[in-house]
Coordinates of C-alpha atoms in Angstrom, one line a residue:
X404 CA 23.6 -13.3 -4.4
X405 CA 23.1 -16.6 -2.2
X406 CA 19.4 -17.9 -2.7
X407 CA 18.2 -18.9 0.9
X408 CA 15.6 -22.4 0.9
X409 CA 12.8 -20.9 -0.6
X410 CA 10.7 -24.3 -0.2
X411 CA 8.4 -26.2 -2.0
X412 CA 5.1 -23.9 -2.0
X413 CA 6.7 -21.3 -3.1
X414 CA 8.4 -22.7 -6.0
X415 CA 5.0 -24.3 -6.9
X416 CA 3.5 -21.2 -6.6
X417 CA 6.1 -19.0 -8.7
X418 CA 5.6 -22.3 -11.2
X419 CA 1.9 -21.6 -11.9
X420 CA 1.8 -17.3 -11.7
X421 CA 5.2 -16.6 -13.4
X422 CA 4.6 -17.7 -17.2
X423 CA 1.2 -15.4 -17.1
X424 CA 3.2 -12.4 -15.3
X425 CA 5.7 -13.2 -17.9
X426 CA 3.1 -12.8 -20.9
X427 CA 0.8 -10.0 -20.1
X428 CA 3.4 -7.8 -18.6
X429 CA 7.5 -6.8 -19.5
X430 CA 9.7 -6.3 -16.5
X431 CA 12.0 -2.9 -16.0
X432 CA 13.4 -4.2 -12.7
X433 CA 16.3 -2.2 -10.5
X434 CA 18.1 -2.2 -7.4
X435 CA 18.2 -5.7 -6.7
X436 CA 21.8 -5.1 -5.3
X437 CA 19.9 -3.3 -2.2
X438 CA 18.5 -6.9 -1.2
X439 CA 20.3 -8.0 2.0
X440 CA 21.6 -11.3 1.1
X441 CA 21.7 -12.5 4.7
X442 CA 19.5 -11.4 8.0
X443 CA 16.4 -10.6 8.5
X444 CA 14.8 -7.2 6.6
X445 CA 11.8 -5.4 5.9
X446 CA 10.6 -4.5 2.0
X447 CA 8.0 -1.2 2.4
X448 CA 6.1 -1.1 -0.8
X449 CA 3.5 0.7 -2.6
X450 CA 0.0 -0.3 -3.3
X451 CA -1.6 1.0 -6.8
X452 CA -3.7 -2.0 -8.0
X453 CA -4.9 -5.9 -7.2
X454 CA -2.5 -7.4 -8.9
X455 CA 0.8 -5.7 -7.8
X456 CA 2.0 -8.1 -5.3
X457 CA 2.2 -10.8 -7.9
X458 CA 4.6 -8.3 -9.8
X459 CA 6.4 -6.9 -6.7
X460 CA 6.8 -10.7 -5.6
X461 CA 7.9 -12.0 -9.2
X462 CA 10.7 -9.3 -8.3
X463 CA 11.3 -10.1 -5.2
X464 CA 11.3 -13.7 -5.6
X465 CA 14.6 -13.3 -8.7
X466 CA 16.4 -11.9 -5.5
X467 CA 16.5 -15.5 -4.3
X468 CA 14.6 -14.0 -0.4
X469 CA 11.2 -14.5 -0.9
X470 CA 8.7 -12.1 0.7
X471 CA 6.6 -12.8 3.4
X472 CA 3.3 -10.2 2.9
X473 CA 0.6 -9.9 5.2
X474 CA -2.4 -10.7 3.8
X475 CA -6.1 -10.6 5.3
X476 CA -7.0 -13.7 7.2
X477 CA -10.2 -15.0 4.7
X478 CA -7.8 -15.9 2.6
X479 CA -6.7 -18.7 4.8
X480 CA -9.5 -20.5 5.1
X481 CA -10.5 -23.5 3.4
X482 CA -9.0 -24.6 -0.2
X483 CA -6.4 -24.6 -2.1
X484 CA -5.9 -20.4 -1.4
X485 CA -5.3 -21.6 2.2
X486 CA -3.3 -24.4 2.2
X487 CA -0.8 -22.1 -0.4
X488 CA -0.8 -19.0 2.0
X489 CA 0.0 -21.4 4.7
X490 CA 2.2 -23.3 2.9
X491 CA 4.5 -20.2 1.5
X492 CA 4.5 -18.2 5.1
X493 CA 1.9 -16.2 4.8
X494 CA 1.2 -13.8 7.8
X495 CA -2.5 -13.5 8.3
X496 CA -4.3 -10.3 9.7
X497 CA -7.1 -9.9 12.0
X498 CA -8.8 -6.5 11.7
X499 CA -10.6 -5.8 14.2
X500 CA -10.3 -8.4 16.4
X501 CA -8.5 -9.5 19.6
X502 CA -5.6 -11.4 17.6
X503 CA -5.4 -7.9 15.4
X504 CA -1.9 -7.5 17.0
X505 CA -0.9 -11.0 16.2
X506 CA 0.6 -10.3 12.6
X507 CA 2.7 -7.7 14.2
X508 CA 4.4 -10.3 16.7
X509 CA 4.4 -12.7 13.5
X510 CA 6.2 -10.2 11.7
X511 CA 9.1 -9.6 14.4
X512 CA 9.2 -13.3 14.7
X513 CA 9.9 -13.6 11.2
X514 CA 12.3 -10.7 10.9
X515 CA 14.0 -12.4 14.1
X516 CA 14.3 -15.5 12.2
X517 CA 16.1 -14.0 8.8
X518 CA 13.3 -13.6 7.0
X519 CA 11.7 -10.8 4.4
X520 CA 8.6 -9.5 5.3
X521 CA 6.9 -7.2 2.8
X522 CA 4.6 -4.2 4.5
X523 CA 2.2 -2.3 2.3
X524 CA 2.3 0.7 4.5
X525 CA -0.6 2.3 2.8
X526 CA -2.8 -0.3 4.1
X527 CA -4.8 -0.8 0.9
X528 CA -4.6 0.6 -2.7
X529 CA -4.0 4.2 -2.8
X530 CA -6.7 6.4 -3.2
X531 CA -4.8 9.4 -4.4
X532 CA -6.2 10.6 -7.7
X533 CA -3.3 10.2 -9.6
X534 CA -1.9 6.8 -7.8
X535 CA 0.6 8.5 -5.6
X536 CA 1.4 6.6 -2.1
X537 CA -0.8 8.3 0.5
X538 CA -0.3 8.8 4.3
X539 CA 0.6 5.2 5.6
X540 CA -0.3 3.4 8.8
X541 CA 2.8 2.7 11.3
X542 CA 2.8 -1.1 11.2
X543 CA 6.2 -1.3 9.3
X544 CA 7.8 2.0 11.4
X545 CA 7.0 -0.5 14.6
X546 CA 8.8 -4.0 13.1
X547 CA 11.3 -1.8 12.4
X548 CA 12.1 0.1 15.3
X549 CA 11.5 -3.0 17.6
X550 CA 14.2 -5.5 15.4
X551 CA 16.2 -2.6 14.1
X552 CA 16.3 -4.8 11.0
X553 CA 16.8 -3.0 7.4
X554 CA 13.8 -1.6 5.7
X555 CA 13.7 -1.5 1.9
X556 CA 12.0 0.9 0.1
X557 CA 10.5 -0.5 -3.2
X558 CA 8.2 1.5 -5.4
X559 CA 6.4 -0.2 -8.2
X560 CA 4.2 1.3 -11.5
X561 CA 2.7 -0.6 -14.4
X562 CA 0.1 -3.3 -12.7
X563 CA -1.9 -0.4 -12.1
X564 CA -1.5 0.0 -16.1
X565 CA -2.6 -3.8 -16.4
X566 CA -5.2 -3.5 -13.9
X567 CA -6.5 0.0 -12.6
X568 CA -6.8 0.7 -8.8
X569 CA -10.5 -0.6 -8.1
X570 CA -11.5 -1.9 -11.2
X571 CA -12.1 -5.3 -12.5
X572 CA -11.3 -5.5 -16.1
X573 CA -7.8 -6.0 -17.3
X574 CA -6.1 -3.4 -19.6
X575 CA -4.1 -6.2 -21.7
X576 CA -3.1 -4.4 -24.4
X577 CA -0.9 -2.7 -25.5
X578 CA 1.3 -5.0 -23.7
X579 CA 2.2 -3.0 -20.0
X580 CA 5.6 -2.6 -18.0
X581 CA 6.0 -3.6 -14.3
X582 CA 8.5 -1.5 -13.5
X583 CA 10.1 -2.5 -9.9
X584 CA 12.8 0.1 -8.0
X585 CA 14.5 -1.0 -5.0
X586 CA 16.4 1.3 -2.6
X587 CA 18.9 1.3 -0.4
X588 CA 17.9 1.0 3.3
X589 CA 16.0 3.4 4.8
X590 CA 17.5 5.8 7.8
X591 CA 16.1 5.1 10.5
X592 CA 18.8 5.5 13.5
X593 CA 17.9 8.5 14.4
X594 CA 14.8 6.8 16.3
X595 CA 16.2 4.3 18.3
X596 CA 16.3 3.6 21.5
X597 CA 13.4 6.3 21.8
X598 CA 10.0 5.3 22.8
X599 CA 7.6 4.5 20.3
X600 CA 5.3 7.1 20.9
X601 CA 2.9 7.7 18.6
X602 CA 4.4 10.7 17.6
X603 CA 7.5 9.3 17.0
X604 CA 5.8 6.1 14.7
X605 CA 4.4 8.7 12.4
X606 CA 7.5 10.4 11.9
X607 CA 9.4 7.0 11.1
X608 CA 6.6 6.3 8.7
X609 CA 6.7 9.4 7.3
X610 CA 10.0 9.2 6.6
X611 CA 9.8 5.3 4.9
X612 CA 7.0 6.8 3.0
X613 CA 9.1 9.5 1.4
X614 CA 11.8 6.8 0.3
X615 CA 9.3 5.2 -1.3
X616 CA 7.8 8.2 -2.9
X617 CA 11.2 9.5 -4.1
X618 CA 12.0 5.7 -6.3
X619 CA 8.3 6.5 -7.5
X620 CA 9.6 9.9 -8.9
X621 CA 12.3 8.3 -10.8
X622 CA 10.0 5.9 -12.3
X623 CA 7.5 8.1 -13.5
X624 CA 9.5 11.0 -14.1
X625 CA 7.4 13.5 -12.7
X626 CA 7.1 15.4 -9.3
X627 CA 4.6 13.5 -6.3
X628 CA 2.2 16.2 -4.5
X629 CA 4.0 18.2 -1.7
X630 CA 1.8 16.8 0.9
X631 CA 0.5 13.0 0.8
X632 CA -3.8 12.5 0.3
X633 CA -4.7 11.6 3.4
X634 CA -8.1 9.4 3.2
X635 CA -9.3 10.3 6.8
X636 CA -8.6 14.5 5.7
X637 CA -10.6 13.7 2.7
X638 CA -13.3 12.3 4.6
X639 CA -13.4 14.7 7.2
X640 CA -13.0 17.7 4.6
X641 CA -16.1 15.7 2.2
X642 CA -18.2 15.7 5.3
X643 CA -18.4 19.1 5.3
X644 CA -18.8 20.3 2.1
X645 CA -21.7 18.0 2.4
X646 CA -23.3 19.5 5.6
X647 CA -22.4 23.0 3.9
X648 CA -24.5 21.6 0.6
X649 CA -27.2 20.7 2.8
X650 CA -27.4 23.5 4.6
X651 CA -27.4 25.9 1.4
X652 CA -30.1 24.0 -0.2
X653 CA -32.2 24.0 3.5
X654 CA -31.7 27.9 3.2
X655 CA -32.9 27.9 -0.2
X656 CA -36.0 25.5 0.7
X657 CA -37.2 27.8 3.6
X658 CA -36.7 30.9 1.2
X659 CA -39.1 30.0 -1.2
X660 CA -41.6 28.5 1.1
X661 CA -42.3 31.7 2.7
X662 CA -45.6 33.9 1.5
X663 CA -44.5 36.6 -0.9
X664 CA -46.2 40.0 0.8
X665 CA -47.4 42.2 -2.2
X666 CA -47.4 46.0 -0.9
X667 CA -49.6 47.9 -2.6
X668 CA -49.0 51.5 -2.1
X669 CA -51.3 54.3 -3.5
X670 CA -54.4 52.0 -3.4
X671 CA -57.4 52.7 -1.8
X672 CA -61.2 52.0 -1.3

């Protein structure tokens, strides 16, 4: 496969986090072969721990097209953090803010322009009890259906070995496995030239999502749940077995605050 430039950041970068990546974890690494080797493409990956993208982009990276993630926008502040985000392409994100749709027009720009950009559809690290991708947001559906550029699937297992979703201590030893499955391009004709409704961008994403969850399968060897965790269900469906709770325990509070009436019958004076 051709290597594209892949510039002087990101060679200093891969300098400084490859020989630890290469140390704590071993790499079981397939589908390289589904990497375009020319054009601009979307990756889709999944999102089980802190430290995945190092192994996802250590993978990526051997392919000789260098990912493009988009990362939240405090990390390109001040420093040396910064000036490396900057330096290797970073696209930053704005939540919340005026410029929150600016990483999506930096992300067709860069498709435009040949290059990889890597969504985490998830959003954030999955919250599924047992590390299965959730429902996704529709960031990656959108690049894609506007460029009508490849998307990737890739599913990854084994950082969340080294380092557990949410936690901060690492799990060095026994020594873990980043294992890294790439797949060929995701379907997606069958949704263009249709407006993006909403509607329409979950499907898409729906259907990325179940690319992604099918390499995950092969990985892990077992069967994913039928129907994604959804974090906003979860909330909503928490919500009310807490109202519920409080309501039985309000019940209970008024029950035995009330005067117990003795009846004496057959008494008299």
């Amino acid at each position: 496969m051709p290597r594209r430039r892949i510039g002087f950041w990101y060679r200093f970068a891969a300098v400084l986090c490859k020989p630890p990546l290469v140390v704590l974890i071993k790499r079981d690494w397939g589908g390289m072969e589904h990497i375009p080797a020319e054009g601009g493409f979307i990756t889709a990956v999944n999102h089980n721990s802190q430290v995945d993208p190092f192994a996802y982009g250590h993978f990526q990276y051997n392919t000789g097209r260098v990912p493009r993630f988009l990362a939240k926008s405090s990390l390109f502040g001040k420093g040396f953090v910064g000036v490396a985000m900057r330096g290797t392409g970073q696209i930053p994100v704005y939540r919340e803010t005026t410029d929150a749709l600016s990483a999506f027009r930096a992300a067709i720009a860069a498709v435009e322009r040949g290059e990889c950009v890597a969504f985490y559809p998830e959003g954030t690290i999955t919250r599924d009890p047992d590390q299965w991708p959730m429902t996704a947001k529709t960031g990656a559906a959108r690049v894609a259906l506007q460029t009508q550029c490849p998307v990737i699937p890739v599913a990854q297992w084994g950082a969340n070995e080294l380092l557990p979703p949410y936690a901060k201590k690492m799990r060095v030893f026994p020594r873990k496995t980043s294992h890294v499955l790439a797949g060929p391009p995701v379907d997606l004709t069958r949704f263009y030239g249709k407006e993006m409704s909403p509607d329409l961008l979950k499907e898409a994403t729906e259907v990325i999502m179940a690319d992604i969850t099918r390499l995950l399968e092969r990985i892990r060897g077992a069967q994913a749940p039928v129907t994604p965790y959804d974090p906003r269900r979860e909330r909503i469906e928490q919500r009310r077995r807490t109202a519920a709770e409080t309501h039985e325990l309000e019940s209970q509070a008024e029950s035995a605050s009330e005067p117990k009436v003795e009846q004496e019958e057959g008494q008299g004076t």
